[in-house]
Amino acid sequence: MQMQATSDYLLQAVTQAIEHKRPLYIRGGGSKDFYGNSQAATSQHTILNTTNWQGIVDYEPSELVVTARAGTSLADLEKLLHEQGQMLAFEPPYFSTATTLGGCVAAGLSGPRRAYAGAVRDYVLGVQLLDGQGSILSFGGQVMKNVAGYDVSRLMVGAMGTLGVLLEVSLKVLPRPETERTLCIQTSQPDAIHFMRRCSAEPLPVSATCFLDGRLYIRVSGPESAVRTAHSRLGGDIIADGADFWESIRDHTYSFFQQGKSAEQSLWRLSIQPTAPSLSLPGKQLIEWGGALRWLLTDKDTDATIIRQQAANAGGHATLFYGDKTTVSAFHPLSPALLKIHQRLKQQFDPLGIFNPQRLYPEIQPCKPI
Amino acid sequence: MKRKQLIAAFLQFLPEEAVLYETEELRPYECDALSAYRQLPMLVVLPRTEAEIIKILQICHAEQVPVVARGSGTGLSGGAQPHAEGVLLSLAKLNRILEIDPLACTARVQPGVRNLAISEAAAPYGMYYAPDPSSQIACSIGGNVAENSGGVHCLKYGLTVHNILRLRVLTIEGELLEIGSEAFDSPGFDLLALMTGSEGMLGIITEITVKLLPKPETVQLVMAVFNEISLAGEAVANVIQAGIIPAGMEMMDKLTIHAVEDFVHAGYDLEGAAILLCESDGMAEEVASEIEQIQAILRASGAIRIRVARDEAERQLFWAGRKAAFPAAGRVSPDYYCMDGTIPRKHLARVLEQIEQLSEKYNLRCMNVFHAGDGNLHPLILYDATQPGELEKAEAFGARILEICIEFGGSVTGEHGVGIEKLNQMCLQFNDAERNLFHAVKAAFDPQALLNPGKAIPELHRCAEFGAMHVHQGTEKFPDIPRF
Ligand SMILES: Cc1cc2nc3c(=O)[nH]c(=O)nc-3n(C[C@H](O)[C@H](O)[C@H](O)COP(=O)(O)OP(=O)(O)OC[C@H]3O[C@@H](n4cnc5c(N)ncnc54)[C@H](O)[C@@H]3O)c2cc1C
Ligand SMILES: Cc1cc2nc3c(=O)[nH]c(=O)nc-3n(C[C@H](O)[C@H](O)[C@H](O)COP(=O)(O)OP(=O)(O)OC[C@H]3O[C@@H](n4cnc5c(N)ncnc54)[C@H](O)[C@@H]3O)c2cc1C
């Protein structure tokens, strides 16, 4: 009965938004309110709160698939998986305990295991969504292999809610490794990058890497015996609080990330070719994902164009994570050809432009938001 | 006429041998590996560079001529079937491996490169490309992307979509889209996922950066024999429930075992009702402990015999049987029709039971071979095209199998694509609004629907007609009368 009321609420909110051509801001737990472009709240804005649309729809451990409503708390979901010895292999960031599954998928962010186990998009098998015309649509499904129709499910990942409201998501899950050990090696940044690449090019059970302040952290996961052998090959000292360390990197509670939230500093996320040599940019860097993710903590007034240029030269892009987004767009600009495709897709999914108008790229908006 | 003008326009920048228009030259292109359906194209072009493809597309776009891309033509759903008034664009000559970067673990390749050639080129660096369709000696990587192909290794290492980083794609207007990058993610919508499995409907793929993986240190294979196919199915679930993701987990039924054993002499047990092949790879310690566990689980699940491959040669031999299942079907029957549906694994036994009943109903034998780990079935329906009505019966049988897959919550295609073959079943798997959205996605890339028209996504009117015949699903009148 309560779920009925919630689904009525979601459907009604979207129908009314369509009727009045008024934007709707999809909100899960609000843990990522900082993420992406935003605009000042006004009374005109309608918040579509998804947190009551929760619950596990189906979970079958031997099928390696879980289906849950988008408002389900990520913590509840992971607790359930944990009880069955399983996990979300992309190690989603929480940023706060309020995080929902829908927000996790819509934001498309993955944690430390990403370079070794894949991203959130790699684990999405199917979605049910509410589009900009008020239709409920299902794509993909609960099976591992499915190539019927275009992969609309994965298209929702990282779309920041601009293509529709996620109602249900089916995810592939994986068994949790038997043991994990975190090793620490003192080294320089160029050597650390090279070391990380060697780790990826060799058959070792590495599941996370991170370099900061002259220290390279490597996590190895798997059966006890394999972890022991990997340690003897890699060297380094075992650190005692490994699990806490990776959680603080994942959720940005580590001091480096906290500084990024201060008024004088900005935090940039540079996703680049992993073999790119050290980037010379003003500020401090923290490197993850075998070299493919470089976080840059820098002064507020550091020129965004220079940062974006360097990221592009290194085969990737730069996102302004924490910082002043009134003058700088959070996301890296798209090429004109790609922007055109984005505009056309947005037009097809949400012709009236009701969903999260500013959040991703304001330029993709089919009509001016009110 | 249009055809003559086009030929003249293409010959402005293509050498003579790259434009084919005589009937006998066109003949080899009239079908892909779904050879029951054939169609000659208006003409075939064989460009060698991306620049040439751009010109071809610009001309076709200006003249409103349909374009069908073709890799190696090993597709099993008619995806590369030519268009009578269209140009068939063969990517076969774009077959160079442009770069291998062992530290970045990537290879940059042209679309016509064969799947296996990538692993061969990466081997000196101790690396390989994981997705391994059985057709890997022949199929092109461009075709793999277009079909999101999978293989034995995909249970553990993922499908094509999980193993590519970047694409260069040309729109029908000849505009270049750089999708994805050498980094692990890209801003904006995940067009890389959208393009993968899009069956040549959204753009022409001209370059691909794939991920390479380090070759595992050790590989070991267990072969288990079961007296009942349902027990083998449960064994699969038990292995996964125990927290093991094998590098491959494949199953064959009795008819298949006999057919392949006659053919490759793999040393399969002819007594059992099903054989399960279960592979483990990784560090020596990992593999040793996994193989121990797997054997214990299979035994507890009712395996009557278990054999661990003695050495690499025996491991290869055990696999050779599985990999020869399709050709073996060709030896025991003049024709066979390969289906490709996916189901949640737990329904395996019930689905196989229904297939068995259908086999009796249609009086056609059916070999069952499948990627058991991911619930991807490949029933091979054996028939004889020279017998009047057998092809139609095989088609009806196959269609019914796909409907069963949908009824059990699965999909009408796991890896071979929709092409022209499964258009009707798409009407059952997706409703009008969902199919409309697919058309809308297509329109975002190709508003005039010039790329591979008529494939992959059925038009609404087609579904209306199809639906009318299926008012009472499964109990329709005269099920044995051909419908097309
Ligand atoms: C009063 C107020 C006004 C605001 N005005 C604006 C504004 O004008 N423009 C603007 O861009 N932002 C605006 N925001 C911010 C925006 O509403 C929230 O930041 C965001 O929508 C909430 O997501 P989240 O981070 O809580 O969800 P998370 O759970 O952290 O989700 C992160 C992302 O996922 C999306 N998401 C969450 N659940 C779903 C779902 N089920 N389906 C699809 N997408 C989902 C979110 O929209 C967001 O893009 C406003 C916020 C407030 C409080
Ligand atoms: C014996 C046999 C075994 C097989 N086993 C498997 C298997 O285990 N797993 C599996 O997944 N498949 C399998 N297949 C099917 C087939 O090999 C795959 O679908 C393969 O990916 C097709 O590649 P191709 O180069 O032959 O493509 P084609 O058949 O030439 O084309 C397939 C589709 O891709 C499009 N296309 C091709 N190249 C491009 C391009 N560059 N840009 C845009 N669109 C393009 C075509 O238009 C068409 O729609 C098997 C086939 C055979 C004959």
CSV table of C-alpha atoms and ligand atoms in Angstrom, one decimal, chain A residues 10 23-43 45-51 53 69-71 94-95 98-108 128-130 156 159-169 355-360, ligand 1:
chain,number,residue,atom,x,y,z
A,10,LEU,CA,6.5,9.6,-8.7
A,23,PRO,CA,11.7,21.2,-14.3
A,24,LEU,CA,11.9,18.4,-11.8
A,25,TYR,CA,15.0,17.8,-9.7
A,26,ILE,CA,15.5,14.1,-9.0
A,27,ARG,CA,16.9,13.6,-5.6
A,28,GLY,CA,18.0,10.4,-3.9
A,29,GLY,CA,19.8,10.7,-0.6
A,30,GLY,CA,21.3,14.0,-1.5
A,31,SER,CA,24.8,12.6,-0.9
A,32,LYS,CA,26.0,13.9,-4.3
A,33,ASP,CA,24.3,17.3,-4.2
A,34,PHE,CA,27.8,18.8,-4.7
A,35,TYR,CA,28.4,16.7,-7.9
A,36,GLY,CA,27.7,18.1,-11.3
A,37,ASN,CA,26.4,21.5,-12.2
A,38,SER,CA,23.7,23.1,-10.1
A,39,GLN,CA,21.8,26.3,-9.9
A,40,ALA,CA,20.5,28.2,-7.0
A,41,ALA,CA,17.3,26.8,-5.6
A,42,THR,CA,14.1,28.8,-6.2
A,43,SER,CA,10.5,28.3,-5.3
A,45,HIS,CA,11.8,24.1,-8.4
A,46,THR,CA,10.1,20.8,-7.7
A,47,ILE,CA,12.2,18.2,-6.0
A,48,LEU,CA,11.4,14.6,-6.9
A,49,ASN,CA,12.4,12.7,-3.8
A,50,THR,CA,13.0,9.0,-4.6
A,51,THR,CA,14.0,7.7,-1.2
A,53,TRP,CA,10.7,4.1,-3.6
A,69,ARG,CA,14.1,-0.1,-6.4
A,70,ALA,CA,16.1,3.1,-7.0
A,71,GLY,CA,15.4,4.7,-3.6
A,94,TYR,CA,28.9,6.6,-0.6
A,95,PHE,CA,29.9,10.1,0.3
A,98,ALA,CA,22.1,8.5,2.7
A,99,THR,CA,23.2,7.3,-0.7
A,100,THR,CA,20.6,5.5,-2.8
A,101,LEU,CA,21.0,2.9,-5.5
A,102,GLY,CA,19.4,5.3,-8.1
A,103,GLY,CA,21.9,8.1,-7.3
A,104,CYS,CA,24.8,5.7,-7.4
A,105,VAL,CA,23.8,4.5,-10.9
A,106,ALA,CA,22.8,8.0,-12.2
A,107,ALA,CA,26.1,9.5,-11.0
A,108,GLY,CA,28.1,6.6,-12.4
A,128,GLN,CA,13.1,0.2,-15.4
A,129,LEU,CA,12.6,3.9,-15.9
A,130,LEU,CA,10.1,6.7,-16.1
A,156,MET,CA,21.5,5.7,-17.9
A,159,ALA,CA,23.5,10.5,-17.2
A,160,MET,CA,22.8,12.3,-13.9
A,161,GLY,CA,19.1,11.7,-14.2
A,162,THR,CA,18.8,13.8,-17.3
A,163,LEU,CA,17.2,11.0,-19.4
A,164,GLY,CA,14.6,9.8,-16.9
A,165,VAL,CA,13.8,8.7,-13.4
A,166,LEU,CA,15.3,5.3,-12.6
A,167,LEU,CA,12.7,3.1,-10.9
A,168,GLU,CA,14.5,-0.2,-10.7
A,169,VAL,CA,18.0,-1.4,-11.4
A,355,PHE,CA,14.7,16.3,-15.8
A,356,ASN,CA,17.6,17.9,-14.0
A,357,PRO,CA,18.1,20.7,-16.6
A,358,GLN,CA,21.4,22.1,-15.5
A,359,ARG,CA,23.0,19.1,-13.9
A,360,LEU,CA,25.0,17.5,-16.7
C,1,LIG,C1,16.0,23.2,-3.3
C,1,LIG,C2,17.0,22.6,-4.3
C,1,LIG,C3,17.0,23.1,-5.5
C,1,LIG,C4,17.8,22.6,-6.5
C,1,LIG,N1,17.9,23.2,-7.7
C,1,LIG,C5,18.6,22.7,-8.7
C,1,LIG,C6,18.7,23.2,-10.0
C,1,LIG,O1,18.0,24.2,-10.3
C,1,LIG,N2,19.4,22.6,-10.9
C,1,LIG,C7,20.2,21.5,-10.6
C,1,LIG,O2,20.8,21.0,-11.5
C,1,LIG,N3,20.2,21.0,-9.4
C,1,LIG,C8,19.4,21.5,-8.4
C,1,LIG,N4,19.5,21.0,-7.1
C,1,LIG,C9,20.3,19.9,-6.9
C,1,LIG,C10,19.6,18.6,-7.2
C,1,LIG,O3,18.3,18.6,-7.0
C,1,LIG,C11,20.2,17.6,-6.3
C,1,LIG,O4,21.5,17.8,-6.2
C,1,LIG,C12,20.1,16.2,-7.0
C,1,LIG,O5,19.0,16.1,-7.8
C,1,LIG,C13,19.9,15.3,-5.8
C,1,LIG,O6,20.5,14.1,-6.1
C,1,LIG,P1,21.4,13.5,-4.9
C,1,LIG,O7,22.8,13.9,-5.1
C,1,LIG,O8,20.7,13.7,-3.7
C,1,LIG,O9,21.1,12.1,-5.3
C,1,LIG,P2,22.1,11.1,-5.3
C,1,LIG,O10,21.3,10.0,-4.7
C,1,LIG,O11,23.3,11.5,-4.6
C,1,LIG,O12,22.1,11.1,-6.8
C,1,LIG,C14,23.1,11.7,-7.7
C,1,LIG,C15,22.5,11.9,-9.1
C,1,LIG,O13,21.6,10.9,-9.4
C,1,LIG,C16,20.3,11.4,-9.8
C,1,LIG,N5,19.3,10.5,-9.3
C,1,LIG,C17,19.1,10.1,-8.0
C,1,LIG,N6,18.1,9.2,-8.0
C,1,LIG,C18,17.7,9.0,-9.3
C,1,LIG,C19,16.7,8.2,-9.9
C,1,LIG,N7,16.0,7.4,-9.2
C,1,LIG,N8,16.6,8.3,-11.2
C,1,LIG,C20,17.4,9.1,-12.0
C,1,LIG,N9,18.3,9.9,-11.4
C,1,LIG,C21,18.5,9.9,-10.1
C,1,LIG,C22,20.3,12.8,-9.1
C,1,LIG,O14,19.4,13.6,-9.8
C,1,LIG,C23,21.7,13.2,-9.3
C,1,LIG,O15,22.0,13.6,-10.6
C,1,LIG,C24,18.6,21.5,-6.2
C,1,LIG,C25,18.6,21.0,-4.9
C,1,LIG,C26,17.8,21.5,-3.9
C,1,LIG,C27,17.8,20.9,-2.5
